[in-house]
mmCIF file with all atom_site columns, C-alpha atoms in Angstrom:
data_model
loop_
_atom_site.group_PDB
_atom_site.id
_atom_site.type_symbol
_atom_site.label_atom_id
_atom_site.label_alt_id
_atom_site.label_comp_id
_atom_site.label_asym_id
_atom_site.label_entity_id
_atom_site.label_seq_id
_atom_site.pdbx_PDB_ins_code
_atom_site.Cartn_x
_atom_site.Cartn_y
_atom_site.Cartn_z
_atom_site.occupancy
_atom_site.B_iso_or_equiv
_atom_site.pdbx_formal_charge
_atom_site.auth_seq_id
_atom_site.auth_comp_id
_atom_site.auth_asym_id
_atom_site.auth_atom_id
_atom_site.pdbx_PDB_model_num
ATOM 1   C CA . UNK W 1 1   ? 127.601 5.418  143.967 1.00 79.00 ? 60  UNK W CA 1
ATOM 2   C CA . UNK W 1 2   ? 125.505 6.952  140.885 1.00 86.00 ? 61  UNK W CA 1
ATOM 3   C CA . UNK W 1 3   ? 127.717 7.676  137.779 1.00 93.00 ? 62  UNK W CA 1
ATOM 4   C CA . UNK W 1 4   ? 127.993 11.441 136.949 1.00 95.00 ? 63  UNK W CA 1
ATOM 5   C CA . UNK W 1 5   ? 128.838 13.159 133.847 1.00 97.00 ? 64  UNK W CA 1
ATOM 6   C CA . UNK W 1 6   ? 132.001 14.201 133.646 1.00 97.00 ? 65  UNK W CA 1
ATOM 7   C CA . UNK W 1 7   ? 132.306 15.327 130.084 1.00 97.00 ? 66  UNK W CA 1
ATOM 8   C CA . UNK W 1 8   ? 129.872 16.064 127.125 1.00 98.00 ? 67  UNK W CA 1
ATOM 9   C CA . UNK W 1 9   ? 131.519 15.018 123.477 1.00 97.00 ? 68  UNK W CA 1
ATOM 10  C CA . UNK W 1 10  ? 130.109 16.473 120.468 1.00 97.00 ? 69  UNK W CA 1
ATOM 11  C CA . UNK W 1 11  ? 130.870 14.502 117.255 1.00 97.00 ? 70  UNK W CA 1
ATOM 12  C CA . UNK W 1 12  ? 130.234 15.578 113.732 1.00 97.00 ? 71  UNK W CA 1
ATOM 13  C CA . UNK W 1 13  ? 131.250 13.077 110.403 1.00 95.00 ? 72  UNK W CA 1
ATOM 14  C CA . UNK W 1 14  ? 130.804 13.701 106.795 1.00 91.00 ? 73  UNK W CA 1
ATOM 15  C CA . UNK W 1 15  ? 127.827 11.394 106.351 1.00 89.00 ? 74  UNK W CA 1
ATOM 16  C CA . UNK W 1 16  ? 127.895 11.475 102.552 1.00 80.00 ? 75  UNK W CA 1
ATOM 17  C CA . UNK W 1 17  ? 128.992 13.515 99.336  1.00 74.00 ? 76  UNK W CA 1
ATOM 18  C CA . UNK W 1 18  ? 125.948 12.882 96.640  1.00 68.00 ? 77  UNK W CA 1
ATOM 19  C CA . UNK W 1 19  ? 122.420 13.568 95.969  1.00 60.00 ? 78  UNK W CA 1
ATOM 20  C CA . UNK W 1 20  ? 121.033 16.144 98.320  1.00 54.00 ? 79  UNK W CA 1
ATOM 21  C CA . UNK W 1 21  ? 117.384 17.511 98.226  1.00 50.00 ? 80  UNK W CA 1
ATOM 22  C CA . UNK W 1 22  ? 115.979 21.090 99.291  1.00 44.00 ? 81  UNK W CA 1
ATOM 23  C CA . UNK W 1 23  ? 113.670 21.283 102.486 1.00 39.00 ? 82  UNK W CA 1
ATOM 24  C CA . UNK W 1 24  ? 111.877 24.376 100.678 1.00 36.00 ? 83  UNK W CA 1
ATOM 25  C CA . UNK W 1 25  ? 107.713 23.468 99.881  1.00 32.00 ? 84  UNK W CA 1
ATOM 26  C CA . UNK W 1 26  ? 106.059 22.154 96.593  1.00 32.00 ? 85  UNK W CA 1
ATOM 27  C CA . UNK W 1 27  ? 104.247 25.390 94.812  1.00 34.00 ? 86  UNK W CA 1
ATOM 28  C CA . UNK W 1 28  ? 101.022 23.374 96.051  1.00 35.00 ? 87  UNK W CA 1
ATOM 29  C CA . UNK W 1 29  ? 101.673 23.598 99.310  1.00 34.00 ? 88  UNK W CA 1
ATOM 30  C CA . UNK W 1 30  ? 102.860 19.474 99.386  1.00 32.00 ? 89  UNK W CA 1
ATOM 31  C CA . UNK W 1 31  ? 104.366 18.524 102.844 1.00 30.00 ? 90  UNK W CA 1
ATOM 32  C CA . UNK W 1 32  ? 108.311 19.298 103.170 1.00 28.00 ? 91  UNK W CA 1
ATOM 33  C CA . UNK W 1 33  ? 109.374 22.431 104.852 1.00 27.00 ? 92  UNK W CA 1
ATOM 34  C CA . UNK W 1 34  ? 111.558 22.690 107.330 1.00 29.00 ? 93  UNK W CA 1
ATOM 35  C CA . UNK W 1 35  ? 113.491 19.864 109.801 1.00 31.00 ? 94  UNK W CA 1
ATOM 36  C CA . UNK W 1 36  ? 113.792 17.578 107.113 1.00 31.00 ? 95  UNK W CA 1
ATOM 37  C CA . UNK W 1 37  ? 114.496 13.807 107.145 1.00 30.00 ? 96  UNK W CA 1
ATOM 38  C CA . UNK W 1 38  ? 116.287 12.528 110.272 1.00 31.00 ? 97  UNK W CA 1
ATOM 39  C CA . UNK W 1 39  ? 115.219 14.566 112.903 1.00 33.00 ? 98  UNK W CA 1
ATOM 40  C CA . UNK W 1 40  ? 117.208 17.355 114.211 1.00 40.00 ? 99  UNK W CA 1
ATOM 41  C CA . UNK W 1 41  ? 117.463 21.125 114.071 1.00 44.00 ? 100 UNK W CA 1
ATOM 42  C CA . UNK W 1 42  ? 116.467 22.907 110.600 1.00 37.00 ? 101 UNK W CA 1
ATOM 43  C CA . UNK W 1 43  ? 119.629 24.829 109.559 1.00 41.00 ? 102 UNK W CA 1
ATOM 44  C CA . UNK W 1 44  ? 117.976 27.734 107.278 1.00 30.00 ? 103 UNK W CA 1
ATOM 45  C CA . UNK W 1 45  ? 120.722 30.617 107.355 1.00 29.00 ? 104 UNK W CA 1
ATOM 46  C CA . UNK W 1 46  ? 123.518 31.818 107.311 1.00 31.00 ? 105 UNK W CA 1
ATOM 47  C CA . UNK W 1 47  ? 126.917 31.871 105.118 1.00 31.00 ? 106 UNK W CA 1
ATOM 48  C CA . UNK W 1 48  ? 126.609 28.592 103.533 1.00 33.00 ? 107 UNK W CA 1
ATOM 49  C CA . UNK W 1 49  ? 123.405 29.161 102.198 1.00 31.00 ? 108 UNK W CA 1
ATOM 50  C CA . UNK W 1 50  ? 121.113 27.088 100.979 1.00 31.00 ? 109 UNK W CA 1
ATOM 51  C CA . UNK W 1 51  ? 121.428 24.707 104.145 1.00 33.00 ? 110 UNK W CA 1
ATOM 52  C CA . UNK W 1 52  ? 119.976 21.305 102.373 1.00 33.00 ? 111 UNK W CA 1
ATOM 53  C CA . UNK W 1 53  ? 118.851 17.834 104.026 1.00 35.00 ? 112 UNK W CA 1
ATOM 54  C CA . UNK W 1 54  ? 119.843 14.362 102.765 1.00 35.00 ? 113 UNK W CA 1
ATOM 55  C CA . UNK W 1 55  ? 117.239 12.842 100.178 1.00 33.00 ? 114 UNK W CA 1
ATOM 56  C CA . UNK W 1 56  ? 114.698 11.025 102.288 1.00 34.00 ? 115 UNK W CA 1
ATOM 57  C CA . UNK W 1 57  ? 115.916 7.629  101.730 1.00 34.00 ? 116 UNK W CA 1
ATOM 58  C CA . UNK W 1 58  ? 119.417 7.362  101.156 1.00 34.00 ? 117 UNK W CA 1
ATOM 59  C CA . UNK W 1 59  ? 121.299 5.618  103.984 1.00 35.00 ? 118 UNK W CA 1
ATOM 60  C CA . UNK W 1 60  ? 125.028 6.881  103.695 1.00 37.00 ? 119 UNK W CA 1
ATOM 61  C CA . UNK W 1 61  ? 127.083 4.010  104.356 1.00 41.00 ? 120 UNK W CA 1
ATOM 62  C CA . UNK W 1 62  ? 129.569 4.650  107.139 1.00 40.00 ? 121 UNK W CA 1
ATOM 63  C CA . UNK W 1 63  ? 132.342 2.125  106.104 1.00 41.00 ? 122 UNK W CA 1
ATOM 64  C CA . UNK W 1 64  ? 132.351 4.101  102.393 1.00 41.00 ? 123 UNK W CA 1
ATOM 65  C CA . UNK W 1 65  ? 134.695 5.920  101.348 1.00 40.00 ? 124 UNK W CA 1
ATOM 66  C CA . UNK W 1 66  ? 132.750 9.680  100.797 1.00 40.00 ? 125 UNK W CA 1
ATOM 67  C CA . UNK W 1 67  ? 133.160 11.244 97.326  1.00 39.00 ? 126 UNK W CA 1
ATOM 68  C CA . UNK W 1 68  ? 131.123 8.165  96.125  1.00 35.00 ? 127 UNK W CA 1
ATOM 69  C CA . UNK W 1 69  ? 127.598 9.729  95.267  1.00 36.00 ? 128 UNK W CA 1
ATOM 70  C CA . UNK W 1 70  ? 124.569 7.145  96.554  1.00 38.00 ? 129 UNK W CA 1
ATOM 71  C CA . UNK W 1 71  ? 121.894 6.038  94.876  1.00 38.00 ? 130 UNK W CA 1
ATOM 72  C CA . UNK W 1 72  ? 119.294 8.251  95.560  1.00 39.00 ? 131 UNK W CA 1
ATOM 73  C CA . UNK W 1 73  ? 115.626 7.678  96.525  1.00 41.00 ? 132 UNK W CA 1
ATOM 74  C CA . UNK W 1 74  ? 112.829 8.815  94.397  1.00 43.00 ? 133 UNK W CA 1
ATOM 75  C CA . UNK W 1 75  ? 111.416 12.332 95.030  1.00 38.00 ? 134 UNK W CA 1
ATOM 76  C CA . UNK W 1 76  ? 109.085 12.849 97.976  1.00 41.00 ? 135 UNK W CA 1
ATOM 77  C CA . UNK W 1 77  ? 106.222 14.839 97.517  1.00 42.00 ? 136 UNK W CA 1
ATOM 78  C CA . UNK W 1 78  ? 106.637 18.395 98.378  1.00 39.00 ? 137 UNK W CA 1
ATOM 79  C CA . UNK W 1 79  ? 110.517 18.321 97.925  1.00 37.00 ? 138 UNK W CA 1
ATOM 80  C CA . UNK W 1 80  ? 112.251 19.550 94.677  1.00 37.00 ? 139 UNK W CA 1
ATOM 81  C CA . UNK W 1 81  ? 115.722 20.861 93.242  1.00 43.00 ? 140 UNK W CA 1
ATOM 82  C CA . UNK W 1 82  ? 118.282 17.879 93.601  1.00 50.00 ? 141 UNK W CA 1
ATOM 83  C CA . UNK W 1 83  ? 122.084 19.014 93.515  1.00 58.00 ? 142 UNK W CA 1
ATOM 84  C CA . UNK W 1 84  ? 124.739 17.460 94.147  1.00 70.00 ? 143 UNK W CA 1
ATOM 85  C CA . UNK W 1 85  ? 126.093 18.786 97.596  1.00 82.00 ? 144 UNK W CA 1
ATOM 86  C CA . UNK W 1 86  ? 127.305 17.301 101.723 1.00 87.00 ? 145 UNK W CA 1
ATOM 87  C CA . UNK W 1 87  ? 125.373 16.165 104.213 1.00 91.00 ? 146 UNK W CA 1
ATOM 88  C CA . UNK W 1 88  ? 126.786 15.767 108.059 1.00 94.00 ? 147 UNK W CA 1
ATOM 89  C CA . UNK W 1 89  ? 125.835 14.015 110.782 1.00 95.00 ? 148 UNK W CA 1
ATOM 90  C CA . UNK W 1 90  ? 126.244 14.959 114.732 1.00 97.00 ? 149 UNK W CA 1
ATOM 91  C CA . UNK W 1 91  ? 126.139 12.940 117.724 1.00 97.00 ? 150 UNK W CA 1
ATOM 92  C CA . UNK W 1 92  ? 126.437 13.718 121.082 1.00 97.00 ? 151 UNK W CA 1
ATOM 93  C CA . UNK W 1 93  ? 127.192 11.861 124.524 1.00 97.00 ? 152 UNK W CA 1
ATOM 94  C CA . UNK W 1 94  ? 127.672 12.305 128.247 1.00 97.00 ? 153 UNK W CA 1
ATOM 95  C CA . UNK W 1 95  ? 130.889 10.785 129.267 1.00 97.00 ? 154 UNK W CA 1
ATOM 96  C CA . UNK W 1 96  ? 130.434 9.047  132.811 1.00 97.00 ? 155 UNK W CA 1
ATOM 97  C CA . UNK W 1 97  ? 132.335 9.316  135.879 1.00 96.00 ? 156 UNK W CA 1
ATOM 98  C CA . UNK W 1 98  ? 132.642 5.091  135.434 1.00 94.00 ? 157 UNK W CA 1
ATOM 99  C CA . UNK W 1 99  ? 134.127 4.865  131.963 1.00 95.00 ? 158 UNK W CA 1
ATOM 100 C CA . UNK W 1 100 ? 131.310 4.718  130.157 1.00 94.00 ? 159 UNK W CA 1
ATOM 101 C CA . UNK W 1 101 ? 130.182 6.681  127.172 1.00 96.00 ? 160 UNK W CA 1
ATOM 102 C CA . UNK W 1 102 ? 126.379 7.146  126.735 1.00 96.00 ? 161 UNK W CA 1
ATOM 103 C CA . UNK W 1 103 ? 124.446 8.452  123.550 1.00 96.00 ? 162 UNK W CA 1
ATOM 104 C CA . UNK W 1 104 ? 121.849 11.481 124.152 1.00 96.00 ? 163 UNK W CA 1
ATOM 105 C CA . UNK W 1 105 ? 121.307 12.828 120.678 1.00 96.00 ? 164 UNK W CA 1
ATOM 106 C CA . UNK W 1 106 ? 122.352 10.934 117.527 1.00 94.00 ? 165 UNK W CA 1
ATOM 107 C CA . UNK W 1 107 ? 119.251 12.478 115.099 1.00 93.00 ? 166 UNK W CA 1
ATOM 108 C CA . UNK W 1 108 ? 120.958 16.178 114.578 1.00 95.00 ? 167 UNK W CA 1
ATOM 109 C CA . UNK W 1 109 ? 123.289 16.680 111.300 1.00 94.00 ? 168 UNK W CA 1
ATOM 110 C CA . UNK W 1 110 ? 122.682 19.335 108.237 1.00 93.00 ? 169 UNK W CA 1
ATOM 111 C CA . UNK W 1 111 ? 123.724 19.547 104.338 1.00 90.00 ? 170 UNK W CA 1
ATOM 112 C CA . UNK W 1 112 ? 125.537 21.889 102.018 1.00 86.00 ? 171 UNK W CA 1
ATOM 113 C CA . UNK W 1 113 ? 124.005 22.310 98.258  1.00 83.00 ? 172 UNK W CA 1
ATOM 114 C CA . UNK W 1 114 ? 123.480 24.697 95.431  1.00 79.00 ? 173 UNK W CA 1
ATOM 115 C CA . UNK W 1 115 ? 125.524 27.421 93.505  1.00 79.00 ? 174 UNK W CA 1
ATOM 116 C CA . UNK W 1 116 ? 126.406 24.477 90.795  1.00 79.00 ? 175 UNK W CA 1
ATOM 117 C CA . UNK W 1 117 ? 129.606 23.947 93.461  1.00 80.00 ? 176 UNK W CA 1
ATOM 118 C CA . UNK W 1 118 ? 130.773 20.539 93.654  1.00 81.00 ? 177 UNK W CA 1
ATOM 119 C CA . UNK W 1 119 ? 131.220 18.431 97.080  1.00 81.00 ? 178 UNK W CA 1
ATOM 120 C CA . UNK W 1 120 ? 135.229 19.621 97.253  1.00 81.00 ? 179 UNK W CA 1
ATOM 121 C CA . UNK W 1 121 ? 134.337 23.243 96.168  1.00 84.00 ? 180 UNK W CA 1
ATOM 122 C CA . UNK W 1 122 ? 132.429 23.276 99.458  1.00 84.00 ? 181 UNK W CA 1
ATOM 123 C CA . UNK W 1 123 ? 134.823 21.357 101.851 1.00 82.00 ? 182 UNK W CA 1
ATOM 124 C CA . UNK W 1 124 ? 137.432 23.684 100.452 1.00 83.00 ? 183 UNK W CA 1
ATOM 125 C CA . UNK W 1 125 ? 136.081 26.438 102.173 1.00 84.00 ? 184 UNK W CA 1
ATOM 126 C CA . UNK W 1 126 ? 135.141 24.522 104.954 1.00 87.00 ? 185 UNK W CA 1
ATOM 127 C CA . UNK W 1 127 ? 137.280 25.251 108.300 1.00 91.00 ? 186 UNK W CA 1
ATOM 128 C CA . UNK W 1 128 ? 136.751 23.705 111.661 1.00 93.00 ? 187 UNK W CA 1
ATOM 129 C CA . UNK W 1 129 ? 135.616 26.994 113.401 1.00 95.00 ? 188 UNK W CA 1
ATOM 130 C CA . UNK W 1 130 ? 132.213 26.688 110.659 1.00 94.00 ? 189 UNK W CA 1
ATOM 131 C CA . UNK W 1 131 ? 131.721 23.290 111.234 1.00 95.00 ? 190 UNK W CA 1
ATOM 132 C CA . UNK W 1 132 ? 131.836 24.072 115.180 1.00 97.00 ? 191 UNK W CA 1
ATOM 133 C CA . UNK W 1 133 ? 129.611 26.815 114.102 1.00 96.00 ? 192 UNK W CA 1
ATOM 134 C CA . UNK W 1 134 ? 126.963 24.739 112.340 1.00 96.00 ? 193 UNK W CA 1
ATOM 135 C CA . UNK W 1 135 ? 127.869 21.690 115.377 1.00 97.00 ? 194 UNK W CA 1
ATOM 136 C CA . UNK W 1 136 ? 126.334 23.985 118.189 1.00 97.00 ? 195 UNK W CA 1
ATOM 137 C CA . UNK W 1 137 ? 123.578 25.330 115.745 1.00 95.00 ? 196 UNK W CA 1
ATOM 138 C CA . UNK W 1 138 ? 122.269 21.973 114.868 1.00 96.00 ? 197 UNK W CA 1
ATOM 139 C CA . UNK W 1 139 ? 122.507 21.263 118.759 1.00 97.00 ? 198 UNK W CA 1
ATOM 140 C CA . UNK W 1 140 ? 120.582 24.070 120.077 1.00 96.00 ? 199 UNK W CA 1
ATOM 141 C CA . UNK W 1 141 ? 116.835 23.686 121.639 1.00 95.00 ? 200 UNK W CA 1
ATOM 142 C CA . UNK W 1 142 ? 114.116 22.867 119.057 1.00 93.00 ? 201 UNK W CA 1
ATOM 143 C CA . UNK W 1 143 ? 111.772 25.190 120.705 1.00 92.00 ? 202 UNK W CA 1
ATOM 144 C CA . UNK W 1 144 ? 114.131 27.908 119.797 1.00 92.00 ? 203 UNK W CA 1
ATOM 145 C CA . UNK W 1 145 ? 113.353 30.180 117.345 1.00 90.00 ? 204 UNK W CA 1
ATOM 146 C CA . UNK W 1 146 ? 112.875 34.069 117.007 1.00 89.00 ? 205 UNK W CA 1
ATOM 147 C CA . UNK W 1 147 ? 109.837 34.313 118.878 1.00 91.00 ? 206 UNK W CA 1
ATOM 148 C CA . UNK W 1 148 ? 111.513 32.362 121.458 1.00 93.00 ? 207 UNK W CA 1
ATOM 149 C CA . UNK W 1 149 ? 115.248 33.267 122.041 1.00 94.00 ? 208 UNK W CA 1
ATOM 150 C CA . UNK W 1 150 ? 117.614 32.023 124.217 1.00 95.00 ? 209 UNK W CA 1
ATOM 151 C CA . UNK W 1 151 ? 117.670 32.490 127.889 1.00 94.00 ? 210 UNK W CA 1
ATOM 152 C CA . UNK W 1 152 ? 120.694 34.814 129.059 1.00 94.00 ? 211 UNK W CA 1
ATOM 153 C CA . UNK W 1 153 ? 122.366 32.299 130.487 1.00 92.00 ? 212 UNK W CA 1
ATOM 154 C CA . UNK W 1 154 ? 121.719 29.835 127.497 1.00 94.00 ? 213 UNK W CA 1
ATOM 155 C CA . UNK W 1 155 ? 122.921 32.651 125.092 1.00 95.00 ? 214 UNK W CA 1
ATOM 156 C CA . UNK W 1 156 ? 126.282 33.567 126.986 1.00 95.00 ? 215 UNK W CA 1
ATOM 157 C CA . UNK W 1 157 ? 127.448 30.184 125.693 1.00 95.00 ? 216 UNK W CA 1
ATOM 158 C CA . UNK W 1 158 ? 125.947 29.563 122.433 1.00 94.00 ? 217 UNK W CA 1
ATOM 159 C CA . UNK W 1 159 ? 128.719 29.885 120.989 1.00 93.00 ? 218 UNK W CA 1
ATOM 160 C CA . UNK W 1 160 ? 130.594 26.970 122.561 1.00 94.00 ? 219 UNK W CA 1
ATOM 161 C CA . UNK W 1 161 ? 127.749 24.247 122.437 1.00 95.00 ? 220 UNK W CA 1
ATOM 162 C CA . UNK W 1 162 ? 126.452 25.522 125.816 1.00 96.00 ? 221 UNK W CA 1
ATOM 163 C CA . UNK W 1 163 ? 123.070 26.173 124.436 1.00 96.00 ? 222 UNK W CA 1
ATOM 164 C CA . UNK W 1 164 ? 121.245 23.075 124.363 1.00 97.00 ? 223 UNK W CA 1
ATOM 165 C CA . UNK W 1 165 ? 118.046 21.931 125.856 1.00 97.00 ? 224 UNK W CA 1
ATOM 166 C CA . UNK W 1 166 ? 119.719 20.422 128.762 1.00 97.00 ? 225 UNK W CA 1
ATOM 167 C CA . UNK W 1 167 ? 116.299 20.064 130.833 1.00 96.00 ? 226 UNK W CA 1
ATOM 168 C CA . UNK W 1 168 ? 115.718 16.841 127.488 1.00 96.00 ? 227 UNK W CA 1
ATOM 169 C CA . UNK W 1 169 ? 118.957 15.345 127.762 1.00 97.00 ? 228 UNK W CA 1
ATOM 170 C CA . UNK W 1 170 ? 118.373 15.785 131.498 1.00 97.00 ? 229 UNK W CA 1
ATOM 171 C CA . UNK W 1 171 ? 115.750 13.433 131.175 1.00 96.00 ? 230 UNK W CA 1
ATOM 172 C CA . UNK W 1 172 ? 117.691 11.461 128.789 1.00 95.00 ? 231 UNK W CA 1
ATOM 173 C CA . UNK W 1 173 ? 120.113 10.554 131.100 1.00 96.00 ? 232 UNK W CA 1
ATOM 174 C CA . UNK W 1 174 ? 118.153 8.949  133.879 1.00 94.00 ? 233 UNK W CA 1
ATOM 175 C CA . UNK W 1 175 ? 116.938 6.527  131.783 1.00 92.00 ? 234 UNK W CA 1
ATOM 176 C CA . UNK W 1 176 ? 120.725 5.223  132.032 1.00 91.00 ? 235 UNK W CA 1
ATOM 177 C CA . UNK W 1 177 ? 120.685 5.931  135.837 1.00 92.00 ? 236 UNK W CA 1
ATOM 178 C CA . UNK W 1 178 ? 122.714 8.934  136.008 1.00 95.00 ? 237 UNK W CA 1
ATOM 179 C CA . UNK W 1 179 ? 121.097 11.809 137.992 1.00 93.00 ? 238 UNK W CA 1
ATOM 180 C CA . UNK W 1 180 ? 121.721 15.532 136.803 1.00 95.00 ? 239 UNK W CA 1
ATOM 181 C CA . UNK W 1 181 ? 120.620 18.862 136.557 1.00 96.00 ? 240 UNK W CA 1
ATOM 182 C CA . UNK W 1 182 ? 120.224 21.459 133.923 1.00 96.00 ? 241 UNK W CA 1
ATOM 183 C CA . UNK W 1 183 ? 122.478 23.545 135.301 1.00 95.00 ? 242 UNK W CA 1
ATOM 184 C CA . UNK W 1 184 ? 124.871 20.743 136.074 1.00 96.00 ? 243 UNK W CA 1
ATOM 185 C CA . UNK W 1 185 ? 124.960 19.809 132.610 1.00 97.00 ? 244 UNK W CA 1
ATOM 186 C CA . UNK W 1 186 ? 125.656 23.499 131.593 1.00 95.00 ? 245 UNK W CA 1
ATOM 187 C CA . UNK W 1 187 ? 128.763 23.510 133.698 1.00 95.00 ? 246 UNK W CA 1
ATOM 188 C CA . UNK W 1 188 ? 130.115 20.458 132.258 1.00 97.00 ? 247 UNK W CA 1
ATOM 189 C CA . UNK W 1 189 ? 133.403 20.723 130.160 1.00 97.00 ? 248 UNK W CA 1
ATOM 190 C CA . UNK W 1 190 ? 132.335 20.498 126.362 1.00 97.00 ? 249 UNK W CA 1
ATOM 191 C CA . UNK W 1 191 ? 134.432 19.054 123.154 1.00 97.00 ? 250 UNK W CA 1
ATOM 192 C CA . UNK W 1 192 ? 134.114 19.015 119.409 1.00 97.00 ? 251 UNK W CA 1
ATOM 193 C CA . UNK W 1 193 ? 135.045 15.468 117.670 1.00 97.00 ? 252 UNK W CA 1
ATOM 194 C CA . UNK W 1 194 ? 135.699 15.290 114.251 1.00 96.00 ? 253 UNK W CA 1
ATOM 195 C CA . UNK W 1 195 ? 135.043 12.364 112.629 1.00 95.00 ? 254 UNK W CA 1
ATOM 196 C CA . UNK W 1 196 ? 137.667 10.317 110.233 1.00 94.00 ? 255 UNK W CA 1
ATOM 197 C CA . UNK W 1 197 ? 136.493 10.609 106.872 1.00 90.00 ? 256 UNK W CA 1
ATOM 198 C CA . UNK W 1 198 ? 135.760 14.631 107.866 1.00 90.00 ? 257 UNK W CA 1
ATOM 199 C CA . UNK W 1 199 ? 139.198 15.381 109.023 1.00 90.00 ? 258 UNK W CA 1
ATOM 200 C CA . UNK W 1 200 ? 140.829 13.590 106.222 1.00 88.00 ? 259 UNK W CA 1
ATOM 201 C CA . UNK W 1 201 ? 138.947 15.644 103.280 1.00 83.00 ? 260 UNK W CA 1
ATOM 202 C CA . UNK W 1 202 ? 140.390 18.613 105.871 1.00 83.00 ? 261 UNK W CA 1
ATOM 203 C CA . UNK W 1 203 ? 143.829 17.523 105.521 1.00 80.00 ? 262 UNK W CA 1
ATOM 204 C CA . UNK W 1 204 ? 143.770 16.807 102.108 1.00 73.00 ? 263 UNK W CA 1
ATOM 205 C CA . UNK W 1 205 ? 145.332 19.813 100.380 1.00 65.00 ? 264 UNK W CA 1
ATOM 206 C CA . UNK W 1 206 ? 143.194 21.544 97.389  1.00 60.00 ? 265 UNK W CA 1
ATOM 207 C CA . UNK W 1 207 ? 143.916 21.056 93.608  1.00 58.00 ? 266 UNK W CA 1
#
């Protein structure tokens, strides 16, 4: 018998607490914009303003401890304003009806920067109902935008990672033999992971 999913798990870390670089365009016109470097949704709004991407170039490394501030890359052409800010990462896999655990995004994350505010001033107003917040924005279809909102029954559950592009990850998934539908993957019990070095900066008490 065909494995089914049985469970999607959402997973968000702090990637790294350092250089960050602003998706906005060059004066000229130079390449940048929006998506920046990784892949992923382009996080443009909303309370946390200015929603930053990692410097093209730095490679957080996950084994460090965060706080330490990489060596950054030099500038790309049609990015500007460095600060020093967070960036986050999010994963996401189906878990299987056989034990198994299979990746279907791992290219979504965004980054905090600006106001002169230091890594901590921004985790200290962090809680975990924002980072779900940002989790299911970063998650939601790439083809969605305001010319082309969500579907009713996409937008019922936006707000608990229900409003995804399932017809991709769909397709995703049968590359690993297991046979779904959209709407089978909507109806599939959802969680939010947090990863170690994120929950510990969450349970660290501020100065």
């Amino acid at each position: 018998m065909s494995p089914v999913v049985v469970g999607i798990r959402m997973w968000c870390e702090l990637a790294s607490a350092g250089p960050m670089t602003s998706s906005r365009r060059c004066p000229h016109g130079a390449a940048g914009g929006e998506g920046g470097a990784g892949g992923g949704r382009s996080v443009t709004s909303g309370p946390l303003d200015p929603m930053l991407v990692p410097t093209p170039g730095v490679v957080p490394d996950p084994t460090a401890v965060p706080g330490l501030v990489p060596t950054p890359a030099p500038m790309p052409a049609g990015y500007i304003d460095t600060a020093s800010g967070l960036s986050f990462t999010v994963h996401e896999f189906a878990e299987l009806s056989d034990g198994r655990e299979v990746t279907l995004l791992d290219d979504r994350g965004w980054g905090m920067s600006g106001g002169g505010r230091t890594p901590d001033a921004f985790l200290a107003e962090l809680t975990i109902e924002e980072i779900a917040r940002m989790v299911h924005m970063v998650l939601l279809p790439d083809w969605a935008d305001v010319d082309h909102p969500l579907p009713p029954d996409l937008a019922a559950v936006e707000d608990s990672g229900g409003a995804q592009d399932w017809d991709l990850l769909a397709d995703r998934l049968r590359a690993f033999g297991v046979v779904s539908t959209p709407a089978g993957l909507l109806r599939v019990p959802r969680r939010l992971d947090l990863g170690d070095h994120l929950r510990a900066w969450l349970a660290t008490p501020a100065d």
